[in-house]
Structure formats: structure tokens, C-alpha cells
Amino acid sequence: MKRTQKIKYLRATGTTTEFCCVPLCPVSSRCNKFLSFFSFPADEDLRKQWIVAIRRANLEIKGHTRVCSRHFKPEDIKEPEKEMGRRRLKKGSVPALFEWNNFSLPLPPPGVWETSKRPPPEDIEEAANPPANVYIKEHDYASAPDPAVVDLVLEENDALREEVRQLREQAESLTLRQRFGIHRFASSDKDIRFFTRFASYDLLMRFWSMIEPALPSMVSIRQGQRGTAINSASSTQTQTLQPIDEFFLFLNYMALGSKQQDLADRYGVHESTVSWIITAWTNFLFTVLGSIRIWIPEDQIHSSLPADFKDYPDTTVILDCTELRCQCPSSPVLQSEVFSSYKSHCTLKGLIGIAPHGAVTFVSGLYAGSISDKQITCESGLLTLLKPGMAVMVYRGLLIDDIVPCKVYRPTFFFGRSQMSAGEVRGTPAITRLGVHVESLIRRVKEHKLFDSEISLGVLGIINQLYTVACLLTNYENGPLTKGLGKEA
């Protein structure tokens, strides 16, 4: 039986390419959408008939091994009933039409390799009878591709890569603008002030440039705590936020007193990650800022003394105590220690000192609220910094005249006496007005809402570091407290 079929070789639209396993059959589904490709039958006897018919005795049949519809009789193929249906074989069909049994089909158009002119082989006999170890290709998909096709594919791949790169950059830019972080508010000093208490974005960036060189040591400590190797690769893999966004998160926690769950939702991280970031940055800033000497020598203070202090030129530091409300512990013993009779609440108390021009120059640790101001002054280490030629300015309730080695300026008040002298009356308003500077500074510290509200017992482990960092940050967040000062502390 001899038949002739006309097959149109057109590029198919599918993504999966199938090939015919019959020897000398060059067609594939990539370049012909009119043929069908049938899998080998599951019945063992019928499968052996197929293998014998296509003359592939050693064929290893896999899930993708196919025989195209060219090799089956038209009556063996059931056409689909629906437009989008698939053609199927009738039960028991065996391929019967091949090149070697007088079945002939138009060959596919010759490729570039066949149409190109080549010099004749030097050894005709060798070309006609190739060595036994030379592999003879049975299918066109095993031959070298057309160079023109390869060039087109490479150009298409390059264009797609460039498109993917541009889309990725646009997505990263959009994510950066939408993600909650410092860069989202870079253009708004008002928002920076609200979220961080820094007066402007520029001021915040200058502070960041100061602490950024010390970040490698912080990374090493964090990796050591996590039990990972200290190297840059592991740091990149374990870190969920950029360091500057971690810093911004910490400032949000200080400035707004935000709950850790709220911060976790804002930044898209786990709540335990927020807790870890707060602890790490508290200790890091406590170490970095605490290593900077803040006590200013007496001669430098006098050289930049504001005009308001002309009647008190030997003033070195203005002192006052502040109390932070804390959650009452369950133990009655601890309650009695932290209960403050002045605030009628459980508190933590600390001593803070500022220079006449408004910079923080002394910060004590926090003590239980029941301790007296005088005892805090003795235990804080301040007395070792004071010398006989200095003077300190204090508020009315800080009675430290008998323990400091220098002069004390204090607003006069009735304490065990019936009247004040004329000089005391004249000096009291001026000292009171100047002493208000330290109250302004304490108000700046308490602008960090973490300390403006009741401190939970869960942060008592790092409350000293948090309080110290908040006090020291006031030297960088704002300008000087007194007027007419352009110099920094």
C-alpha cells in the first residue's frame, strides 16, 4: 500500500515539545500542530507489538516516549467530538505505516546545513562508510540548530532579561516607598520628629553617620548570641531588616512607646524579632554613647557660659532628680522598696545634670523610688567630679549642701526659719529661672513616651540602658536649651 500525505510544518503554540520515536521520522510537536502523538499502550502484549512494528527492539519506554499519528491508519484514529478535544486511538491499534513499507510523506524543508554548499569530503570511501564508533543521528532534534534561530533566541533572551531587570527595579523602588521605614519619611521633618524625636532628617542622618562605623561590632555580637558564624554572608541571611530600619524601629519604640506587636505589624517581622532588635540596639547605643565623655571640663564651660549666668559664673552643672512610674511588683517587699512617697506610686529615680548651655553632662543609674535624693547623689559618683572651685545649681528639694565639696546655688525657701534675707529674695527668681533649664531637659527626656507612661516589669532588665540612652540622645536630637548658643556640647 502506498499513500501520500501532505503535512504542513508550522510552529505550534504549546510549551511542551514531543518527538516521535520511530526511526527516520523527523517530526516533532514544536514545528507541527496538525499531528498527534500517542503514548505506548499499558497492555504488555500490545506494547510488544508496537515495539516490533517500529523496529526498536531495545527501546527503553518512558513516560514521554511517543509515536506520531503518521504511522497509524486513518481508520485506527478516532477524531474528537468537540472542537477542543483530543484525537485518540481505537483499542488494539498498532502502527503500520513507515518509510520502509512503501509509505511515503513529503520530507520537511531542508535546513541550513543541507542547503549550504560544502567542499566534498577528502575521503569519499570514509564518508560513505563511517567508523563504527561514529554516532548516527536518527532524529532532527539531535542535529545542530540553525545559527539564525540561535541568534534570534539569544536576542529574545537578552530582551527578556532587561525587561525583568527593569521590572525588578521598579518593584524594589515601589516597595521602598510603601514599606514602613526611615526612607518613607525622609522628605518630612515633621514625621521624623514624631517618630524619632530628632528635629530633622538631616540631623538624624548626621547621628547615623556617627554610629555607623561601629555597626560591625554590633553584628558580631548579635551573631554570637544567635550561635552563628561571624561573617558577612551569614549576617545577610539572618537579618530581616536593614540596620538603619532596625535603628528607626528602636527610635519608634522610644519616642512613641509603641507596643512590640504594633511594631511587628508595621515592619512585617515577628514579634520576637522586634524584642531582639530593641535589646540589641539598647545595648549597642548604651555602649557607643556611653564611651563618649560627657562631663565637660570647667574651663570649657566658663568659656561658653550663656549671658543669663553672668551673676553665677562658677556654675558647672545644674542638678535635679526625676522619677519614672513603673508597674508595681507582686512582692510586698519589692513594693515597699520602689514606692515613692512623693509620687504615691511605685517609681524608679535617677539624678541628671546639665551644663549651663543645656547639654547633658551627667546621668546616674536608676534607683528604687524609696531612696532619698541625697543618697542618690552620694552613690551616683557625682561627688568625685566636683571640685572646691566649682558651683552647682540645684532645685529646692535637693539638699546636698553638706556632702558636696563646692558651692551650691538653690532658690531660697522656708525650711525651719521664719524669714529670708533681702539678698536671698533678690536671688531666688534668677536661680529659679535658670534652674528651669534642667526641668526643660527632663521634659525632653520624657518626650520619649516610653518613660512618660508606666514602665512594665518586662523591660526592667534593660531599663537603666534605655534611660541612659534616652538622656544622651537629647544631646543630638535638638538644639541648645539656652538662647544665643551656636556651639555644641
XYZ file of C-alpha atoms in Angstrom:
489
model
C 0.000 0.000 0.000
C 1.397 3.341 -0.983
C -0.043 6.587 0.260
C 0.946 10.176 0.008
C 0.049 12.775 2.674
C 0.778 16.447 2.685
C 1.930 17.669 6.112
C 2.216 21.396 6.808
C 5.136 22.198 9.111
C 4.012 25.127 11.193
C 5.240 26.287 14.570
C 2.965 25.125 17.398
C 1.862 27.339 20.246
C 2.284 24.838 23.122
C 5.143 24.939 25.600
C 5.759 21.151 25.752
C 7.630 19.574 22.807
C 7.007 15.924 21.887
C 9.027 13.766 19.474
C 8.283 10.634 17.525
C 10.477 7.659 18.466
C 10.106 5.877 15.075
C 13.416 5.686 13.171
C 13.719 8.078 10.231
C 10.717 10.088 11.429
C 11.854 13.694 11.903
C 8.653 15.391 13.066
C 8.012 16.942 16.481
C 5.161 18.852 18.057
C 7.235 22.042 18.087
C 7.040 22.520 14.348
C 3.768 20.777 13.535
C 0.431 21.422 15.180
C -1.577 19.097 12.908
C -0.117 15.810 14.144
C -0.960 13.919 17.302
C 1.500 11.998 19.466
C 0.325 8.817 21.183
C 1.824 7.104 24.250
C 2.621 3.412 24.279
C -0.287 1.220 25.484
C -0.326 -0.114 29.016
C -1.167 -3.656 27.816
C 2.101 -5.617 27.727
C 1.280 -7.726 24.635
C 0.071 -4.751 22.623
C 3.160 -2.773 23.672
C 5.421 -5.550 22.349
C 3.543 -5.411 19.012
C 4.286 -1.688 18.794
C 7.996 -2.232 19.518
C 8.230 -4.915 16.824
C 6.317 -2.750 14.323
C 8.571 0.299 14.715
C 11.729 -1.896 14.718
C 13.139 -0.648 18.029
C 13.823 -3.884 19.909
C 15.993 -2.253 22.591
C 13.793 0.804 23.043
C 13.520 1.981 26.641
C 9.946 3.217 27.024
C 9.476 6.216 29.332
C 6.577 8.470 30.193
C 7.385 10.868 27.337
C 8.033 8.234 24.597
C 5.584 8.844 21.730
C 4.598 7.641 18.244
C 3.108 10.235 15.907
C -0.164 9.839 14.032
C 1.610 9.498 10.641
C 2.221 5.808 11.357
C -1.400 4.791 12.002
C -4.142 4.077 9.501
C -6.902 6.706 9.335
C -9.462 4.140 10.493
C -7.422 3.487 13.650
C -7.746 7.121 14.806
C -10.914 8.483 16.438
C -11.414 12.165 15.681
C -12.556 14.395 18.599
C -16.258 15.042 19.034
C -15.641 18.560 20.374
C -13.625 21.339 18.829
C -11.026 21.433 21.613
C -10.975 17.643 22.131
C -8.056 15.280 21.554
C -7.691 12.556 18.956
C -7.477 9.043 20.378
C -6.551 5.571 19.082
C -9.029 2.748 18.813
C -8.414 -0.188 21.082
C -5.858 -2.621 19.706
C -4.407 -0.234 17.085
C -0.799 -0.884 16.038
C 1.402 1.477 13.967
C 1.701 0.161 10.396
C 2.784 2.985 8.066
C 6.560 3.554 7.753
C 9.155 4.623 5.220
C 10.369 1.071 4.791
C 6.940 -0.350 3.838
C 6.239 1.922 0.882
C 4.646 4.653 2.996
C 5.985 7.992 1.828
C 5.430 11.563 3.056
C 6.920 14.857 1.939
C 10.106 15.394 3.855
C 10.427 18.572 5.903
C 12.041 21.504 4.106
C 15.851 21.240 4.111
C 17.659 23.135 6.844
C 20.635 25.431 6.550
C 23.021 22.504 6.942
C 21.564 20.684 3.927
C 21.268 23.752 1.662
C 24.703 25.244 2.394
C 27.483 24.414 -0.081
C 30.344 22.447 1.445
C 33.569 21.151 -0.057
C 33.473 17.437 -0.903
C 34.958 15.113 1.713
C 38.607 14.263 1.224
C 37.986 10.586 1.674
C 34.810 9.555 -0.154
C 35.086 5.977 0.994
C 35.420 7.056 4.628
C 32.420 9.387 4.272
C 30.330 6.598 2.778
C 31.386 4.079 5.430
C 31.875 5.940 8.704
C 33.694 4.183 11.561
C 31.679 2.058 13.939
C 32.213 4.442 16.854
C 30.591 7.372 14.986
C 27.103 8.098 16.325
C 24.448 8.291 13.577
C 21.591 10.649 14.479
C 18.122 9.280 13.894
C 16.143 12.452 14.701
C 16.431 16.049 13.577
C 16.279 17.286 17.172
C 19.727 15.764 17.739
C 21.284 17.850 14.931
C 22.899 21.244 15.335
C 20.378 24.114 15.441
C 20.163 26.733 12.772
C 22.589 29.595 13.686
C 19.989 32.156 12.684
C 17.498 30.590 15.082
C 20.103 30.609 17.869
C 20.764 34.312 17.296
C 17.058 35.098 17.472
C 16.676 33.128 20.708
C 19.686 34.873 22.277
C 18.367 38.295 21.320
C 14.963 37.410 22.741
C 16.565 36.173 25.987
C 18.595 39.379 26.344
C 15.497 41.487 25.829
C 13.563 39.456 28.382
C 16.395 39.734 30.915
C 16.480 43.501 30.510
C 12.712 43.688 30.926
C 12.883 41.544 34.077
C 15.653 43.762 35.469
C 13.630 46.926 34.874
C 10.515 45.401 36.430
C 12.539 44.263 39.442
C 13.974 47.763 39.927
C 10.501 49.273 39.688
C 9.163 46.745 42.208
C 12.025 47.450 44.631
C 11.500 51.194 44.289
C 7.758 50.820 44.885
C 8.371 48.538 47.869
C 10.862 51.022 49.329
C 8.288 53.819 49.103
C 5.494 51.724 50.584
C 7.494 49.860 53.247
C 7.389 51.311 56.741
C 10.900 52.568 57.385
C 13.087 55.631 57.619
C 13.225 56.258 53.840
C 9.452 56.535 53.698
C 9.592 59.699 55.828
C 12.868 61.162 54.554
C 11.142 64.163 52.990
C 9.135 65.128 56.079
C 10.954 66.582 59.095
C 7.607 66.711 60.891
C 7.216 62.942 60.613
C 10.838 62.388 61.616
C 10.238 64.499 64.715
C 7.116 62.496 65.560
C 8.619 59.037 65.066
C 12.146 59.653 66.420
C 12.233 62.960 68.392
C 15.087 64.116 66.155
C 14.442 67.651 64.947
C 15.054 66.850 61.256
C 16.005 64.103 58.851
C 19.381 65.763 58.247
C 20.138 65.777 61.979
C 19.148 62.116 62.227
C 21.404 61.191 59.295
C 24.344 63.017 60.851
C 23.864 61.000 64.035
C 23.614 57.811 61.947
C 26.915 58.605 60.203
C 28.494 58.923 63.656
C 27.416 55.465 64.901
C 27.535 53.587 61.583
C 31.304 52.811 61.736
C 30.684 50.843 64.971
C 27.997 48.608 63.389
C 30.374 45.707 62.522
C 30.987 45.107 66.222
C 27.233 45.051 66.807
C 26.786 42.474 64.020
C 29.470 40.273 65.579
C 27.794 40.391 68.972
C 24.377 39.600 67.504
C 25.710 36.648 65.522
C 27.490 35.339 68.589
C 24.225 35.484 70.519
C 22.468 33.543 67.764
C 25.224 30.924 67.658
C 26.117 31.535 64.013
C 29.446 32.095 62.352
C 30.647 35.680 62.300
C 30.872 36.526 58.632
C 29.155 38.854 56.240
C 27.330 36.084 54.367
C 25.569 34.743 57.441
C 24.768 38.283 58.532
C 22.941 38.912 55.282
C 20.956 35.683 55.535
C 19.789 36.110 59.148
C 18.932 39.777 59.069
C 15.314 40.635 58.306
C 15.639 44.447 58.262
C 18.367 46.794 57.144
C 20.414 48.208 60.066
C 19.075 51.720 59.514
C 15.485 50.419 59.647
C 16.295 48.490 62.826
C 17.573 51.772 64.280
C 14.399 53.524 63.134
C 12.289 50.802 64.788
C 14.184 51.296 68.050
C 13.585 55.071 67.912
C 9.860 54.415 67.292
C 9.803 52.279 70.411
C 11.484 55.029 72.453
C 9.677 58.037 71.015
C 6.156 56.620 70.800
C 6.238 53.934 73.476
C 4.828 51.564 70.835
C 3.934 48.026 71.772
C 6.088 45.303 70.284
C 3.126 43.706 68.500
C 2.325 47.012 66.805
C 5.937 47.398 65.639
C 5.940 43.824 64.355
C 2.837 44.559 62.228
C 4.281 47.819 60.902
C 7.628 46.380 59.855
C 6.357 42.968 58.773
C 8.551 40.956 61.156
C 7.925 38.554 64.015
C 7.277 39.961 67.475
C 10.285 38.095 68.856
C 12.432 39.829 66.222
C 11.209 43.209 67.475
C 12.116 42.262 71.047
C 15.538 41.156 69.926
C 16.139 44.373 67.918
C 15.164 46.567 70.887
C 17.525 44.731 73.227
C 20.397 44.717 70.733
C 20.127 48.417 69.866
C 19.676 49.421 73.511
C 22.933 47.732 74.471
C 24.694 48.964 71.321
C 23.782 52.638 71.816
C 24.462 52.382 75.544
C 27.972 51.160 74.703
C 28.661 53.644 71.892
C 27.210 56.764 73.551
C 28.426 55.708 76.986
C 32.012 55.581 75.716
C 31.887 59.302 74.892
C 32.946 61.578 77.750
C 30.059 63.938 78.504
C 31.423 65.665 81.612
C 32.751 68.989 80.308
C 35.886 70.489 81.894
C 35.337 73.598 83.973
C 37.328 75.929 81.706
C 35.314 74.925 78.623
C 32.032 75.547 80.440
C 33.121 79.015 81.522
C 34.335 79.867 78.005
C 30.850 79.238 76.577
C 28.789 80.377 79.579
C 25.470 81.943 78.487
C 24.864 85.589 79.405
C 21.972 84.555 81.661
C 24.540 83.084 84.067
C 26.659 86.241 84.425
C 25.716 86.514 88.122
C 26.673 82.831 88.644
C 29.864 82.458 86.566
C 31.237 79.484 88.500
C 28.192 77.284 87.811
C 29.385 73.943 86.417
C 26.282 71.785 86.453
C 22.551 72.080 87.165
C 21.189 69.060 89.055
C 17.783 67.565 89.655
C 16.218 64.166 90.311
C 13.497 62.645 88.170
C 11.144 59.744 88.832
C 9.702 57.288 86.324
C 6.466 55.482 87.130
C 6.785 51.698 86.949
C 4.467 48.749 87.283
C 4.003 47.593 90.875
C 5.698 44.249 91.565
C 3.697 41.477 93.184
C 6.136 41.070 96.072
C 5.267 43.287 99.096
C 8.970 43.672 99.875
C 9.729 44.992 96.401
C 6.675 47.257 96.550
C 7.981 48.884 99.702
C 11.360 49.485 98.047
C 10.086 51.094 94.851
C 7.164 53.007 96.383
C 7.695 56.776 96.288
C 6.000 58.865 98.956
C 6.386 61.944 96.741
C 4.606 60.381 93.728
C 2.411 57.990 95.771
C 3.277 55.302 93.267
C 5.982 52.769 92.502
C 8.795 54.622 90.751
C 12.418 54.464 89.655
C 14.514 57.526 90.492
C 17.606 58.959 88.832
C 19.867 62.016 89.068
C 20.544 64.052 85.946
C 22.833 67.017 85.380
C 23.182 69.532 82.563
C 25.739 72.205 81.728
C 24.586 75.855 81.741
C 24.335 75.834 77.950
C 21.940 72.844 78.007
C 23.977 69.702 77.253
C 23.565 66.584 79.385
C 26.814 66.132 81.311
C 25.809 63.599 83.965
C 23.365 60.686 84.134
C 23.116 58.374 87.104
C 21.678 54.917 87.185
C 18.091 54.344 88.255
C 17.344 53.543 91.902
C 14.269 52.334 93.769
C 11.742 55.122 94.350
C 12.059 54.980 98.144
C 15.669 56.222 98.109
C 16.340 59.861 99.025
C 17.806 62.416 96.624
C 20.768 62.906 98.933
C 21.584 59.207 98.952
C 21.386 59.045 95.156
C 23.888 61.919 94.955
C 26.283 60.041 97.225
C 26.013 56.736 95.358
C 25.903 58.081 91.780
C 29.590 59.018 91.585
C 28.932 62.732 91.028
C 30.931 63.823 94.083
C 34.179 62.590 92.519
C 33.681 65.045 89.629
C 33.116 68.151 91.750
C 35.957 70.367 92.993
C 36.057 73.190 95.568
C 36.278 75.935 92.924
C 33.064 74.844 91.206
C 29.419 75.597 91.934
C 26.301 73.511 91.357
C 22.797 74.812 90.893
C 20.022 72.672 92.337
C 16.277 72.771 92.772
C 14.733 73.429 96.160
C 14.276 69.843 97.328
C 17.826 68.665 96.586
C 19.508 69.190 99.982
C 23.118 68.275 99.289
C 24.947 71.286 100.766
C 26.687 69.215 103.449
C 28.017 66.491 101.128
C 29.319 68.358 98.061
C 32.822 69.926 98.161
C 31.720 73.100 96.341
C 29.253 75.974 96.406
C 25.523 75.284 95.945
C 23.062 77.709 94.326
C 19.469 76.988 95.331
C 16.263 79.035 95.287
C 15.658 80.115 98.901
C 12.641 78.650 100.654
C 11.300 78.500 104.198
C 12.763 75.463 105.853
C 12.978 75.719 109.654
C 13.045 79.541 109.679
C 10.580 82.396 109.687
C 12.042 84.838 107.121
C 14.575 85.307 104.276
C 17.217 87.977 103.780
C 16.931 90.690 101.123
C 19.750 89.118 99.066
C 18.028 85.749 99.137
C 14.783 87.303 97.983
C 16.517 89.077 95.095
C 18.454 85.977 94.011
C 15.626 83.488 94.192
C 13.816 84.436 90.916
C 17.042 84.347 88.904
C 18.107 80.962 90.270
C 14.604 79.614 89.788
C 14.541 80.794 86.190
C 17.934 79.266 85.437
C 17.098 76.058 87.269
C 14.125 75.603 84.971
C 16.633 74.547 82.276
C 17.073 71.179 83.900
C 13.286 70.779 84.076
C 13.153 71.509 80.334
C 15.731 68.832 79.724
C 13.840 66.298 81.823
C 10.752 67.168 79.795
C 12.754 66.394 76.643
C 13.707 63.013 78.071
C 10.078 62.284 78.904
C 9.026 63.253 75.394
C 10.143 59.697 74.757
C 6.726 58.242 75.519
C 8.311 55.064 76.809
C 9.117 56.987 80.034
C 6.020 59.159 80.032
C 3.847 56.114 80.733
C 4.085 53.347 83.286
C 7.129 51.157 82.673
C 6.301 47.455 82.550
C 8.235 44.933 84.572
C 9.232 43.170 81.352
C 11.818 45.840 80.458
C 13.376 46.249 83.909
C 16.338 44.170 82.736
C 17.403 46.932 80.308
C 15.669 49.959 81.856
C 18.960 51.513 83.010
C 20.363 51.296 79.477
C 17.132 52.623 77.942
C 17.016 55.563 80.340
C 20.683 56.425 79.808
C 20.331 56.239 76.016
C 17.247 58.489 76.126
C 19.122 61.089 78.205
C 22.213 61.001 75.981
C 20.153 61.199 72.774
C 18.883 64.636 73.874
C 22.394 65.945 73.113
C 21.873 65.009 69.447
C 18.131 65.334 68.852
C 17.701 69.100 69.345
C 19.483 72.432 69.538
C 20.714 74.084 72.770
C 18.234 74.898 75.507
C 19.551 78.419 76.121
C 19.390 81.223 73.556
C 22.311 82.609 71.627
C 24.395 79.421 71.636
C 25.774 78.084 68.398
C 28.329 75.755 69.876
C 27.678 72.119 70.509
C 28.474 70.437 73.793
